[in-house]
Coordinates of C-alpha atoms in Angstrom, one line a residue:
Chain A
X1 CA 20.7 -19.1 1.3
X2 CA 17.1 -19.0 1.0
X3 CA 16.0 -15.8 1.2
X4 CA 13.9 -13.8 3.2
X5 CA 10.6 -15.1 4.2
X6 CA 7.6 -13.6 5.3
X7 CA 4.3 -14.9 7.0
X8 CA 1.4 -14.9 6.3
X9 CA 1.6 -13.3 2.9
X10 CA -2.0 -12.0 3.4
X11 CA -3.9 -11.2 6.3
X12 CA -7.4 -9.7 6.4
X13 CA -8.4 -8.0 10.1
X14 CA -11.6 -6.2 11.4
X15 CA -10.9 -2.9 12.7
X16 CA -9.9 -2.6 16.4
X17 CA -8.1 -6.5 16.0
X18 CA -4.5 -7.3 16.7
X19 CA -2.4 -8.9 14.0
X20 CA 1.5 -10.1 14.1
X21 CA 3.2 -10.5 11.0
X22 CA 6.9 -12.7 11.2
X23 CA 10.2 -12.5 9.4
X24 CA 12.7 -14.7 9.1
X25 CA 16.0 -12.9 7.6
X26 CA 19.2 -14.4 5.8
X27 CA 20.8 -16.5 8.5
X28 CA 24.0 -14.7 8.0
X29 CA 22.9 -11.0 8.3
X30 CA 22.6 -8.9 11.4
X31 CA 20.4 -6.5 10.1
X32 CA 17.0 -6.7 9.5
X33 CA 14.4 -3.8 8.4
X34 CA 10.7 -3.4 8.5
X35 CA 8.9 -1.0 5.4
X36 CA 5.7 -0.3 5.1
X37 CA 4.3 0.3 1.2
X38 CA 1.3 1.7 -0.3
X39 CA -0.6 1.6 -3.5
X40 CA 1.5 4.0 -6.2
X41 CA 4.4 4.9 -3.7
X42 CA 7.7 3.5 -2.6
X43 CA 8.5 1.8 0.5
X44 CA 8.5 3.9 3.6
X45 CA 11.5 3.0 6.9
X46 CA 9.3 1.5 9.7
X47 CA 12.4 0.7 11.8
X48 CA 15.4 -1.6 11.8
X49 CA 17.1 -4.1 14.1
X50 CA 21.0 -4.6 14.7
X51 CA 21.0 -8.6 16.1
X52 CA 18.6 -7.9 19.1
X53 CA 18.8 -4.5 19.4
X54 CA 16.0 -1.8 18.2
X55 CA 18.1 0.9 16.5
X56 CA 15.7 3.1 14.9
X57 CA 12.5 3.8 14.9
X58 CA 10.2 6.3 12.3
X59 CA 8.2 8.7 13.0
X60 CA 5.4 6.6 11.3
X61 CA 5.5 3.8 14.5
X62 CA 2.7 4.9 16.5
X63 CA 2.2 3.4 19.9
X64 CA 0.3 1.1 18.6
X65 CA 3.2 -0.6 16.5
X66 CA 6.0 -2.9 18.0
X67 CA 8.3 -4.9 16.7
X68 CA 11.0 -7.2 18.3
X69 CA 13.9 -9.4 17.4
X70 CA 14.6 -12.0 20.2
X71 CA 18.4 -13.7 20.4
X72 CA 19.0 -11.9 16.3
X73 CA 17.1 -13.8 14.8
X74 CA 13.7 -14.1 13.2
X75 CA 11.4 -10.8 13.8
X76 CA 7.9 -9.9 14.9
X77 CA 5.8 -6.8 14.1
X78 CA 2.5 -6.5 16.2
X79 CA 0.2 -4.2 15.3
X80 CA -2.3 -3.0 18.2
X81 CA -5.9 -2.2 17.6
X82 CA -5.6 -2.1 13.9
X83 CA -7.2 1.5 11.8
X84 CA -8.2 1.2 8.0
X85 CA -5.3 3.1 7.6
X86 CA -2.9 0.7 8.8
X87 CA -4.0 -1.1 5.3
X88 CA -0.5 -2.2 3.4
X89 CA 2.0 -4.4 2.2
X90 CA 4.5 -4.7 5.2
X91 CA 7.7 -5.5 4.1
X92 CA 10.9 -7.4 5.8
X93 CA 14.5 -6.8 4.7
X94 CA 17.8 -8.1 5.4
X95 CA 21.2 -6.8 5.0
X96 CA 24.8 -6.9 6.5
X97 CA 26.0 -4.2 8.2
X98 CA 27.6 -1.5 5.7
X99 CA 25.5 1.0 4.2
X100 CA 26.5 0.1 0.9
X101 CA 25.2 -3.3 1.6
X102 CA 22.5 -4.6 -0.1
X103 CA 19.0 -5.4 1.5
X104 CA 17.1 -8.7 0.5
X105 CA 13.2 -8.1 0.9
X106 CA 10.9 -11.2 1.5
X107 CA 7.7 -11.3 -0.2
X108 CA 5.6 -9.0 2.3
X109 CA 2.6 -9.5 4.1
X110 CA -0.2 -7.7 2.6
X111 CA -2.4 -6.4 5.7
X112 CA -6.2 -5.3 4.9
X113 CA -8.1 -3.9 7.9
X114 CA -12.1 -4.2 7.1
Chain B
X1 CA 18.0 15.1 4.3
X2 CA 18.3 13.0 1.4
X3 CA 15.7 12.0 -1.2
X4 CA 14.1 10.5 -4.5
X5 CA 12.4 11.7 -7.6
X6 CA 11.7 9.8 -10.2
X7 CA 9.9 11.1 -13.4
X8 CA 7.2 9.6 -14.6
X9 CA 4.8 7.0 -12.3
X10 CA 4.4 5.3 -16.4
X11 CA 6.5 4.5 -18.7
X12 CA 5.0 2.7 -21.7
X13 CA 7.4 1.4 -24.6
X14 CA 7.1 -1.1 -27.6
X15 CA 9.1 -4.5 -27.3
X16 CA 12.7 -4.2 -29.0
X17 CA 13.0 -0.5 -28.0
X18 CA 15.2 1.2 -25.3
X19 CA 14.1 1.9 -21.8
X20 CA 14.8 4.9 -19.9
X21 CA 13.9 5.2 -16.2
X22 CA 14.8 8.1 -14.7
X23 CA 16.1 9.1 -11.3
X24 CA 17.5 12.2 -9.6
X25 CA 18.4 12.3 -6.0
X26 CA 19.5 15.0 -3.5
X27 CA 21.9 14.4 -0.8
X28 CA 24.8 16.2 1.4
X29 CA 27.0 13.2 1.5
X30 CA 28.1 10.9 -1.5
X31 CA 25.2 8.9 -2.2
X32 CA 24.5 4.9 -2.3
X33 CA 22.7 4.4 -5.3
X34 CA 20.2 1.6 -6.1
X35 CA 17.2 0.3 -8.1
X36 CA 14.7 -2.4 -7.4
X37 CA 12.4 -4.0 -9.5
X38 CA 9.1 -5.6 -7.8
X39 CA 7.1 -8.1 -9.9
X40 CA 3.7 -8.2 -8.9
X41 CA 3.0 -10.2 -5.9
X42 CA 6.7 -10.3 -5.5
X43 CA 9.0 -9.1 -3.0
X44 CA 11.7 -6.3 -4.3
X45 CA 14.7 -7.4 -5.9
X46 CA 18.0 -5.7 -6.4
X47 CA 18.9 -4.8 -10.0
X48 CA 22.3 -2.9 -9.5
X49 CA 23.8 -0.5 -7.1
X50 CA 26.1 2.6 -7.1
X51 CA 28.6 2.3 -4.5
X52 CA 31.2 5.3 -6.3
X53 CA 33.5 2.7 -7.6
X54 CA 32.7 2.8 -11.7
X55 CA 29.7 5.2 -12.2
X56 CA 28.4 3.0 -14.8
X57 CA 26.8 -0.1 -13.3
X58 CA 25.9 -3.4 -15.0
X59 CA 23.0 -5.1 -13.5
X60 CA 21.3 -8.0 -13.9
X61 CA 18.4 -9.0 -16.9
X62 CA 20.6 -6.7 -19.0
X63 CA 20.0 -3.3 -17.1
X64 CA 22.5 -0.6 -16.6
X65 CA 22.7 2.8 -15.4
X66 CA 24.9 5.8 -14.9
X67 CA 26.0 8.2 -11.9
X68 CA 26.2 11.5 -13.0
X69 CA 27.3 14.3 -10.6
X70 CA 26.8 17.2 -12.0
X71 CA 23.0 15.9 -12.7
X72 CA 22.6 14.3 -9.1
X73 CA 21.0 11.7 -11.8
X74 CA 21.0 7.5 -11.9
X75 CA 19.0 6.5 -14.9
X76 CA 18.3 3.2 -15.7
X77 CA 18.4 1.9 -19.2
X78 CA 18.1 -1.5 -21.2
X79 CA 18.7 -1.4 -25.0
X80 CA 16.3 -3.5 -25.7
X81 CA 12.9 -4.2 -23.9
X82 CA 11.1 -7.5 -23.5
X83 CA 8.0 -8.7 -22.6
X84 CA 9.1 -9.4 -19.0
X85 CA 10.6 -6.6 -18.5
X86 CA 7.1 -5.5 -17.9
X87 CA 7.2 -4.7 -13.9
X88 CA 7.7 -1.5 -11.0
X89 CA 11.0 0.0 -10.5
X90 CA 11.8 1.9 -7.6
X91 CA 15.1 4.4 -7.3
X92 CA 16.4 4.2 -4.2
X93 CA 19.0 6.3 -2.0
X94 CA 21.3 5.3 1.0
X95 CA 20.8 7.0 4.4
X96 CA 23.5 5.5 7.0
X97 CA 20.8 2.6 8.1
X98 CA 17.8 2.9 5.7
X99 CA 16.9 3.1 2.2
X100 CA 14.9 6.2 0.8
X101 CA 13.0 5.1 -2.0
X102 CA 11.4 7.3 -5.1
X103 CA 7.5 6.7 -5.7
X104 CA 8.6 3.9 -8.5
X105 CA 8.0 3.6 -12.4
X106 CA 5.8 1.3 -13.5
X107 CA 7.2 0.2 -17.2
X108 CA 4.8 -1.3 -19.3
X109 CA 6.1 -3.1 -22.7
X110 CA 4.0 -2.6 -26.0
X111 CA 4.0 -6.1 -28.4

């Protein structure tokens, strides 16, 4: 078991750019989760994978998010023509299925849009 | 839908004293209970989680905390603080496929 791991940890983008982030989960767990966390506040549900499929998705996925999970395994989020608001640490998690299960979060990737 | 408050974005204490993190939570069905701690420029990590077997839990670094029902309440305590202890702690709530988290306590040790 390594862990969940995110890349790049850091990643600093001009307005208007296009930036991918990756997760690579526990091998054994089917679910993985994206967050999304600001300065002085706790993590917010981005949306969340079962194997391949998409689940769920928040309200706070704008068109200009996606994210996908080809064959249940690693994870991409893309984020389309990037806003200063789009600034945060973006945050991968892991889990089995049950809701009492617990999630294993990577690292994050810590996005700055100039 | 369910949700997180935690009191106090600070908590300051000296080393050797207790800690007390607090945590209430609203929810319509028996809640999943949980606290993180994140180290800076660390991921989050699981202290301990309420699952309604015992509703006191042991967790990990010497933290423990209670369910109470009547409070809707899951403080977090440590009897005795150390230095690196010094880190966020976020309360956190089960909701079928997600986490809802509170806004986090940052604890800060006094030497």
């Amino acid at each position: 078991d390594t862990g969940v791991s995110q890349n790049p940890r850091h990643k600093i983008t001009k307005r208007g750019q296009n930036v991918t982030f990756r997760c690579d989960p526990i091998s054994e767990h089917n679910r993985l989760y994206w967050y999304r966390q600001t300065l002085g506040q706790g993590p917010e549900f981005l949306t969340y994978f079962q194997n391949e499929a998409q689940l769920e998705k928040s309200r706070l996925l704008s068109d200009r998010f996606s994210a996908e999970r080809p064959k249940g395994s690693f994870s991409t989020l893309e984020i389309q023509r990037t806003e200063q608001g789009d600034s945060a640490m973006y945050l991968c998690a892991s889990s089995l299925t049950g809701r009492t299960d617990t999630q294993y979060f990577g690292p994050g990737t810590r996005l700055t849009v100039l | 839908a369910q949700s997180v408050t935690q009191l106090g974005s600070h908590v300051s204490v000296s080393e050797g004293a207790l800690v007390l993190l607090r945590c209430n939570y609203s929810s319509s069905v028996p809640p999943y209970l949980f606290w993180y701690v994140q180290y800076p420029n660390q991921g989050l990590q699981l202290l301990l989680k309420y699952t309604s077997a015992a509703t006191l839990v042991k967790g990990i670094n010497g933290f423990e905390a209670e369910f109470k029902k009547s409070e809707t309440s899951f403080h977090l305590t440590k009897p005795s603080a150390h230095m690196s202890d010094a880190a966020e702690y976020f309360c956190a709530v089960s909701e079928d496929y997600q986490l809802i988290w509170g806004a986090g306590t940052k604890l800060i040790i006094k030497p």
